[in-house]
Structure formats: structure tokens, C-alpha cells
PDB file of C-alpha atoms in Angstrom:
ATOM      1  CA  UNK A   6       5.705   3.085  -8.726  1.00  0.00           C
ATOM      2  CA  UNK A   7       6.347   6.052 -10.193  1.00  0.00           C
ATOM      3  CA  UNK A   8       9.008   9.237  -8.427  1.00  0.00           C
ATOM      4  CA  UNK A   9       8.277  12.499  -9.152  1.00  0.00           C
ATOM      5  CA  UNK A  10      11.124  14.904  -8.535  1.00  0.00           C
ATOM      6  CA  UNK A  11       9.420  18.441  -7.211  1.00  0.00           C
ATOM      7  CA  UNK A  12      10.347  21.523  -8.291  1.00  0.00           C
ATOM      8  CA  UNK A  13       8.534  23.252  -5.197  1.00  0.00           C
ATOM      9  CA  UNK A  14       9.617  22.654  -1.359  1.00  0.00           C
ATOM     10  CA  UNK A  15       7.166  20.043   0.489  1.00  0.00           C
ATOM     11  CA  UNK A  16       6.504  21.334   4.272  1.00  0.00           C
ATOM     12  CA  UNK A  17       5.819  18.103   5.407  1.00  0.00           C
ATOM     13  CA  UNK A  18       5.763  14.095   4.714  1.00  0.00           C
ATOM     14  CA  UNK A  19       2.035  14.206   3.902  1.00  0.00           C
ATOM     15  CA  UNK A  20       0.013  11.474   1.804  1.00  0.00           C
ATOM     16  CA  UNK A  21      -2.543   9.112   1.560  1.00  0.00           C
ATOM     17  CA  UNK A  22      -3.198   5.385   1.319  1.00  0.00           C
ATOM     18  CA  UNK A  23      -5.912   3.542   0.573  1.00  0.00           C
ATOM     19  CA  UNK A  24      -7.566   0.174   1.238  1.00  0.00           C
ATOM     20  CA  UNK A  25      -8.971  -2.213  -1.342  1.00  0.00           C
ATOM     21  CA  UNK A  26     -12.472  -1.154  -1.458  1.00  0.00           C
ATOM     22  CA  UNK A  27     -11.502   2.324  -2.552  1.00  0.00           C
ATOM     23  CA  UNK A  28     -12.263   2.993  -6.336  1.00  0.00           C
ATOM     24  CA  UNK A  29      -8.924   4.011  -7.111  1.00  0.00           C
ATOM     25  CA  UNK A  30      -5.919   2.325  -9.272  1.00  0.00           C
ATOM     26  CA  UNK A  31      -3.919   4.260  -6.072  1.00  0.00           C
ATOM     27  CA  UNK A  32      -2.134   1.914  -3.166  1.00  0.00           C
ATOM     28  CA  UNK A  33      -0.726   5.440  -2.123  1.00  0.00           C
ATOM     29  CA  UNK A  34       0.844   8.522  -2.721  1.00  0.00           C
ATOM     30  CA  UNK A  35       3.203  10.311  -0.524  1.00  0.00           C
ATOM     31  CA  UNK A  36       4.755  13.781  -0.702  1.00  0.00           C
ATOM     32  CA  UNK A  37       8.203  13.784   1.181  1.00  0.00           C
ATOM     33  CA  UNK A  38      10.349  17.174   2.128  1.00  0.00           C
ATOM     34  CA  UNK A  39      13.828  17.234   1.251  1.00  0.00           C
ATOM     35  CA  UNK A  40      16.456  20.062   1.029  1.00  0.00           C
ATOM     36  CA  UNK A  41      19.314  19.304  -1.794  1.00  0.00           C
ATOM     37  CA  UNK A  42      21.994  20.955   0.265  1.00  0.00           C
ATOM     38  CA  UNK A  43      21.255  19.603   3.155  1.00  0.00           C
ATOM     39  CA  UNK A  44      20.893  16.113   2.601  1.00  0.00           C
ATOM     40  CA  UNK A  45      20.887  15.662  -0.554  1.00  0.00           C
ATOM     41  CA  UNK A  46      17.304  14.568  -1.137  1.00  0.00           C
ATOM     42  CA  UNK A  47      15.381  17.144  -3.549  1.00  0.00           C
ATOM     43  CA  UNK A  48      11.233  17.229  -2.514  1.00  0.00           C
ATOM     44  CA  UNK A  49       9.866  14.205  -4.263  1.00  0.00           C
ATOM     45  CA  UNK A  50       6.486  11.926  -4.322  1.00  0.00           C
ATOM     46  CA  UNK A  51       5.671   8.897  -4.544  1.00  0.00           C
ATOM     47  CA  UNK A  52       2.230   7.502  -6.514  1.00  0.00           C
ATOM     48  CA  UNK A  53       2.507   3.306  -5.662  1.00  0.00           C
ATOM     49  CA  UNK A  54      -0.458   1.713  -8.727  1.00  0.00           C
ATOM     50  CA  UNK A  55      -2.308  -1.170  -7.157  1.00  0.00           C
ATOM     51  CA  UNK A  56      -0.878  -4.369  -8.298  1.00  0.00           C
ATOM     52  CA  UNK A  57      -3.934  -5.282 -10.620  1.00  0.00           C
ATOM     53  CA  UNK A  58      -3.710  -2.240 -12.499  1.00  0.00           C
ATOM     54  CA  UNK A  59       0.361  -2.118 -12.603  1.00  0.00           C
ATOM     55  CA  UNK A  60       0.449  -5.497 -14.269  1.00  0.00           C
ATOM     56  CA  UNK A  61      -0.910  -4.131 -17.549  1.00  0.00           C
ATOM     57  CA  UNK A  62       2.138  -1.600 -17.364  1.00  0.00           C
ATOM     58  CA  UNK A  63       4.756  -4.248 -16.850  1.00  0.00           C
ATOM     59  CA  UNK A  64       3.800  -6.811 -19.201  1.00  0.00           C
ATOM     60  CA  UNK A  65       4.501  -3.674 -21.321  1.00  0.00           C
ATOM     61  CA  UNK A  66       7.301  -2.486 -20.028  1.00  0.00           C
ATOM     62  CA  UNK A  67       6.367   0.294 -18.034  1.00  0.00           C
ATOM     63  CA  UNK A  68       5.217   1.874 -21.095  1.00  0.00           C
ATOM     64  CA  UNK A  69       2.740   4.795 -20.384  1.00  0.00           C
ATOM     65  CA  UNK A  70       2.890   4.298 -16.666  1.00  0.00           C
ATOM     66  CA  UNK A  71       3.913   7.751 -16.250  1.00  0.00           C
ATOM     67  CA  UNK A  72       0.861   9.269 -18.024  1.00  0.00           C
ATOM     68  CA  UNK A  73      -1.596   7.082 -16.156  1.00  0.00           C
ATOM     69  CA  UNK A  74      -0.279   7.669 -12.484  1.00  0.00           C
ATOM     70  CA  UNK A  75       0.603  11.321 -13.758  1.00  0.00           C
ATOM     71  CA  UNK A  76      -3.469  11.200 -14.830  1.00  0.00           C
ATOM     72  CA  UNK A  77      -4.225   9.784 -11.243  1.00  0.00           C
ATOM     73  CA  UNK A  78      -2.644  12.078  -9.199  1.00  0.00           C
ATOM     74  CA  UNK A  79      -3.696  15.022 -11.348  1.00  0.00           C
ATOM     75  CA  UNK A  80      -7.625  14.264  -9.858  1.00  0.00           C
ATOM     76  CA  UNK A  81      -6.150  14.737  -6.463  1.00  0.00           C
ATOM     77  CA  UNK A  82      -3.688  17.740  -7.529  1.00  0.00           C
ATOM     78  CA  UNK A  83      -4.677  19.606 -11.009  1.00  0.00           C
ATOM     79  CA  UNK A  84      -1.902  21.864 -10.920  1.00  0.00           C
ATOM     80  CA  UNK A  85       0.869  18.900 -10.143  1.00  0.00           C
ATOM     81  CA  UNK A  86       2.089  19.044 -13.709  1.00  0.00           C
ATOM     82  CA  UNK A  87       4.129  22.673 -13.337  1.00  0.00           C
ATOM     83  CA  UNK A  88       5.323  21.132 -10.363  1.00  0.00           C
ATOM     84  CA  UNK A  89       7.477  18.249 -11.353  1.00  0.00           C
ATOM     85  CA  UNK A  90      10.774  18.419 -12.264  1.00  0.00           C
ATOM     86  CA  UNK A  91      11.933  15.034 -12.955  1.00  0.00           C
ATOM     87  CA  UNK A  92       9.985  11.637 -13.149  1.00  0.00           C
ATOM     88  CA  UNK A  93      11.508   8.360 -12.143  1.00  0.00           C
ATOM     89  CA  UNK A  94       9.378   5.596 -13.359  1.00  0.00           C
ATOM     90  CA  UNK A  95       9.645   2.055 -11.609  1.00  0.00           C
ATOM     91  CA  UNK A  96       7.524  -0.746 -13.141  1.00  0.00           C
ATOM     92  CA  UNK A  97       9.601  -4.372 -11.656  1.00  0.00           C
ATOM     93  CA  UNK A  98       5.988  -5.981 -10.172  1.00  0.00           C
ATOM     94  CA  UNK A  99       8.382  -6.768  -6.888  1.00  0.00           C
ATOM     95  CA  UNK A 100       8.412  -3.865  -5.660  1.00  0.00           C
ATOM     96  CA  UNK A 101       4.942  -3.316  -5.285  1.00  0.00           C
ATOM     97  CA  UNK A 102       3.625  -3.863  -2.036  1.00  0.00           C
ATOM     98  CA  UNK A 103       0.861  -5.960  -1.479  1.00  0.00           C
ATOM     99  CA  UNK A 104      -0.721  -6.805   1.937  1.00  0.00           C
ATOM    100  CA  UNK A 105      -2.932  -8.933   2.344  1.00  0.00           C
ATOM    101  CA  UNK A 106      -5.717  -9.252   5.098  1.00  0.00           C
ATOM    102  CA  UNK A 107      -4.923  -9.292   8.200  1.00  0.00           C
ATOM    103  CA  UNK A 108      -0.511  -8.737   7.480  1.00  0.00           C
ATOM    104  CA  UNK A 109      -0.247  -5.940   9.556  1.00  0.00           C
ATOM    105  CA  UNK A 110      -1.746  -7.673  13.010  1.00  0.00           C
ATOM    106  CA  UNK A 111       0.020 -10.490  12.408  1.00  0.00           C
ATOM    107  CA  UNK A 112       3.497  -8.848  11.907  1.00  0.00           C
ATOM    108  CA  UNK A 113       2.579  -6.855  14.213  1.00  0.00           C
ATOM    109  CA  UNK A 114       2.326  -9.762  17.279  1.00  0.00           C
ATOM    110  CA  UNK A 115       5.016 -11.676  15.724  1.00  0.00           C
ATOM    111  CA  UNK A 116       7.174  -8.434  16.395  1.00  0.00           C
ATOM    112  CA  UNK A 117       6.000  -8.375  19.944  1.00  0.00           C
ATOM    113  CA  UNK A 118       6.869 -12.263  20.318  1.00  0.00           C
ATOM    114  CA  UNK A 119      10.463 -10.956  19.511  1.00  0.00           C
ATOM    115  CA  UNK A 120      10.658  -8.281  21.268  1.00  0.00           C
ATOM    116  CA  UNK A 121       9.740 -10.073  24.677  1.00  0.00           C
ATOM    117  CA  UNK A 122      12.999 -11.491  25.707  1.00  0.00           C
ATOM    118  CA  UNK A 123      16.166 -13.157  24.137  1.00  0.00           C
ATOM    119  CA  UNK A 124      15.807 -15.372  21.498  1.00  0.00           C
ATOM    120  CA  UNK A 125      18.534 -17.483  20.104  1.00  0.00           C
ATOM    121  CA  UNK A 126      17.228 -16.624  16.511  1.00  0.00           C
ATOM    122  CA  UNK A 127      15.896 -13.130  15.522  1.00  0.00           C
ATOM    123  CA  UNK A 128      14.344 -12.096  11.702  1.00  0.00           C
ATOM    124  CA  UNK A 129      14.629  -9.454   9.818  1.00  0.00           C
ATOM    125  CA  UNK A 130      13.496  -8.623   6.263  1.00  0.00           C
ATOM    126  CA  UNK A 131      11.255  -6.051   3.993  1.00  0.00           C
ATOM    127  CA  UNK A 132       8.285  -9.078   5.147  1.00  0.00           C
ATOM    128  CA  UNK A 133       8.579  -7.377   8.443  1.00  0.00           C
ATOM    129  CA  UNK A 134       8.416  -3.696   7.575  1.00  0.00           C
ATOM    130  CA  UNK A 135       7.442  -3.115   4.054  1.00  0.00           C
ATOM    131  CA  UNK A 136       9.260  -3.280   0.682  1.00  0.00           C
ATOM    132  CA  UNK A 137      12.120  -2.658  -0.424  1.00  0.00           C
ATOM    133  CA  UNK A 138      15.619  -2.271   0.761  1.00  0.00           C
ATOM    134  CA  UNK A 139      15.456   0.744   3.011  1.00  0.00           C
ATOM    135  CA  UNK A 140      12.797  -1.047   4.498  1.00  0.00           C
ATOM    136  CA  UNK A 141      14.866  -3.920   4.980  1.00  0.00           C
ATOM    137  CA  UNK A 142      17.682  -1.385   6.559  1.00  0.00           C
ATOM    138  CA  UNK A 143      15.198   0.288   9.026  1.00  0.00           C
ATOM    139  CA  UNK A 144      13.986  -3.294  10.634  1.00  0.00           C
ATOM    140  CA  UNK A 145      17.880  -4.345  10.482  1.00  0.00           C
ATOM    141  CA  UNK A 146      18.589  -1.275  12.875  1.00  0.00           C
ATOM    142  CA  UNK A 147      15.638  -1.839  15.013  1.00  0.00           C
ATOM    143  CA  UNK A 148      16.606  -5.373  15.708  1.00  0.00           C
ATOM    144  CA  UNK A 149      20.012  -4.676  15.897  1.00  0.00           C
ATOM    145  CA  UNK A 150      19.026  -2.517  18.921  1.00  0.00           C
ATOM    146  CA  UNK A 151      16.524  -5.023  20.220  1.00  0.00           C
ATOM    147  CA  UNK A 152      19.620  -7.590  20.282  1.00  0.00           C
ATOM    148  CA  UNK A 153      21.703  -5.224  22.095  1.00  0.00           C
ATOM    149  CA  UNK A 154      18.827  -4.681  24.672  1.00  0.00           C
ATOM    150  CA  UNK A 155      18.703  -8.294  25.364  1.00  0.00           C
ATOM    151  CA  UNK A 156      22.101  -9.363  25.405  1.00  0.00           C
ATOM    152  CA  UNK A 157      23.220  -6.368  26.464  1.00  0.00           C
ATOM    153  CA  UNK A 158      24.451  -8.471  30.599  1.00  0.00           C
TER     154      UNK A 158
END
């Protein structure tokens, strides 16, 4: 994945993803507000390369993975380049998210299996939510509440 730091404010969260059949190295991209003063977050986005295409960058270090999502995103945006500030480049093949058929639905029922009633055993993890540790925070939260809900006699 690669973070580009904006030099520009962002309204909105505001992106796109796309499924397999779409002729595009692209799982996403994903424009994201932030205010530096306020919480400390500058305006960034996100470009996530599908995992086929990102293993070619890896093997090499994540050299030139910068200029290809740069060239990617630049079909969707031709003026993004005199709007990045800073580039954060991420090529670890863990972190990119891959779901396969059908994931969502079934995470989707498991979750509502757990959140029926008390269970003596309750799961958390990035599996549940999507990758990556904040990920992994938001679904700790959510069944930390769920917990509370049920136990809560």
C-alpha cells in the first residue's frame, strides 16, 4: 500500500474499491480528511495494489511501487502529483487485504451468531474486520461493548 500525505484539505472520506473482475492493479483507494491541529492527522490517501500485482514489488523490495500506484492513481486524478506532500510506501505482502469469495457473508453471520446472547468465549481479530491493527482495535471495542451488553445483570 502506498500513503500519500496531501498537501490540499479532503472534504470528505471518499474512495473507491473494486472487485476482482475490474481491470485494474487497484484493491482501493481512499481519500481521508484530517486537520493537523486538530487531531493530528494531515489529509492523506490510501492506493491498496491487488495482491498479484504487489508481489512483483515485494520480491523487490518495494522498489518502484511508488511510481506504479503514483501511475495508477494519476488515470483516476491527473493533477494528483502537485498535490502530494509526502509518500509513505508500505510493501510487507501481510498487510494486504485479500478476501476471498464469499468472506464478507460469512463474517458477517458469524458476527450475528455472537452477537445473539452470552457466550462463554467471544473472538476478536483483523479476520473479523479487516487488516491491520486499527482494525483489530475497532472490533476489540465493539466486542468489548457487546460483552458489557450481555453480562452487563
Amino acid at each position: 500500500m502506498v500513503t500519500y500525505i496531501l498537501n490540499h484539505e479532503v472534504e470528505k472520506v471518499h474512495g473507491l474499491y473494486f472487485t476482482r473482475d475490474t481491470q485494474t492493479p487497484l484493491n482501493f483507494y481512499k481519500f481521508y480528511p484530517g486537520d493537523p491541529d486538530k487531531d493530528g492527522k494531515p489529509p492523506r490517501l490510501w492506493v491498496s495494489i491487488k495482491a498479484e500485482r504487489l508481489q512483483h514489488y515485494v520480491a523487490d523490495n518495494g522498489e518502484n511501487l511508488q511510481a506504479f500506484a503514483t501511475d495508477c492513481i494519476r488515470e483516476l486524478y491527473p493533477d494528483i502529483d502537485k498535490r502530494i506532500r509526502e509518500t509513505v510506501v508500505q510493501y510487507n505482502g501481510y498487510i494486504t487485504p485479500e478476501f476471498p469469495t464469499g468472506q464478507i457473508r460469512r463474517v458477517s453471520e458469524f458476527l450475528a451468531t455472537q452477537e445473539a446472547g452470552p457466550k462463554n468465549i467471544y473472538y476478536v481479530g483483523d479476520y473479523l474486520s479487516g487488516a491491520g491493527t486499527g482494525c483489530s482495535c475497532a472490533i476489540g471495542r465493539r466486542t468489548g461493548r457487546l460483552v458489557a451488553r450481555h453480562w452487563q445483570e
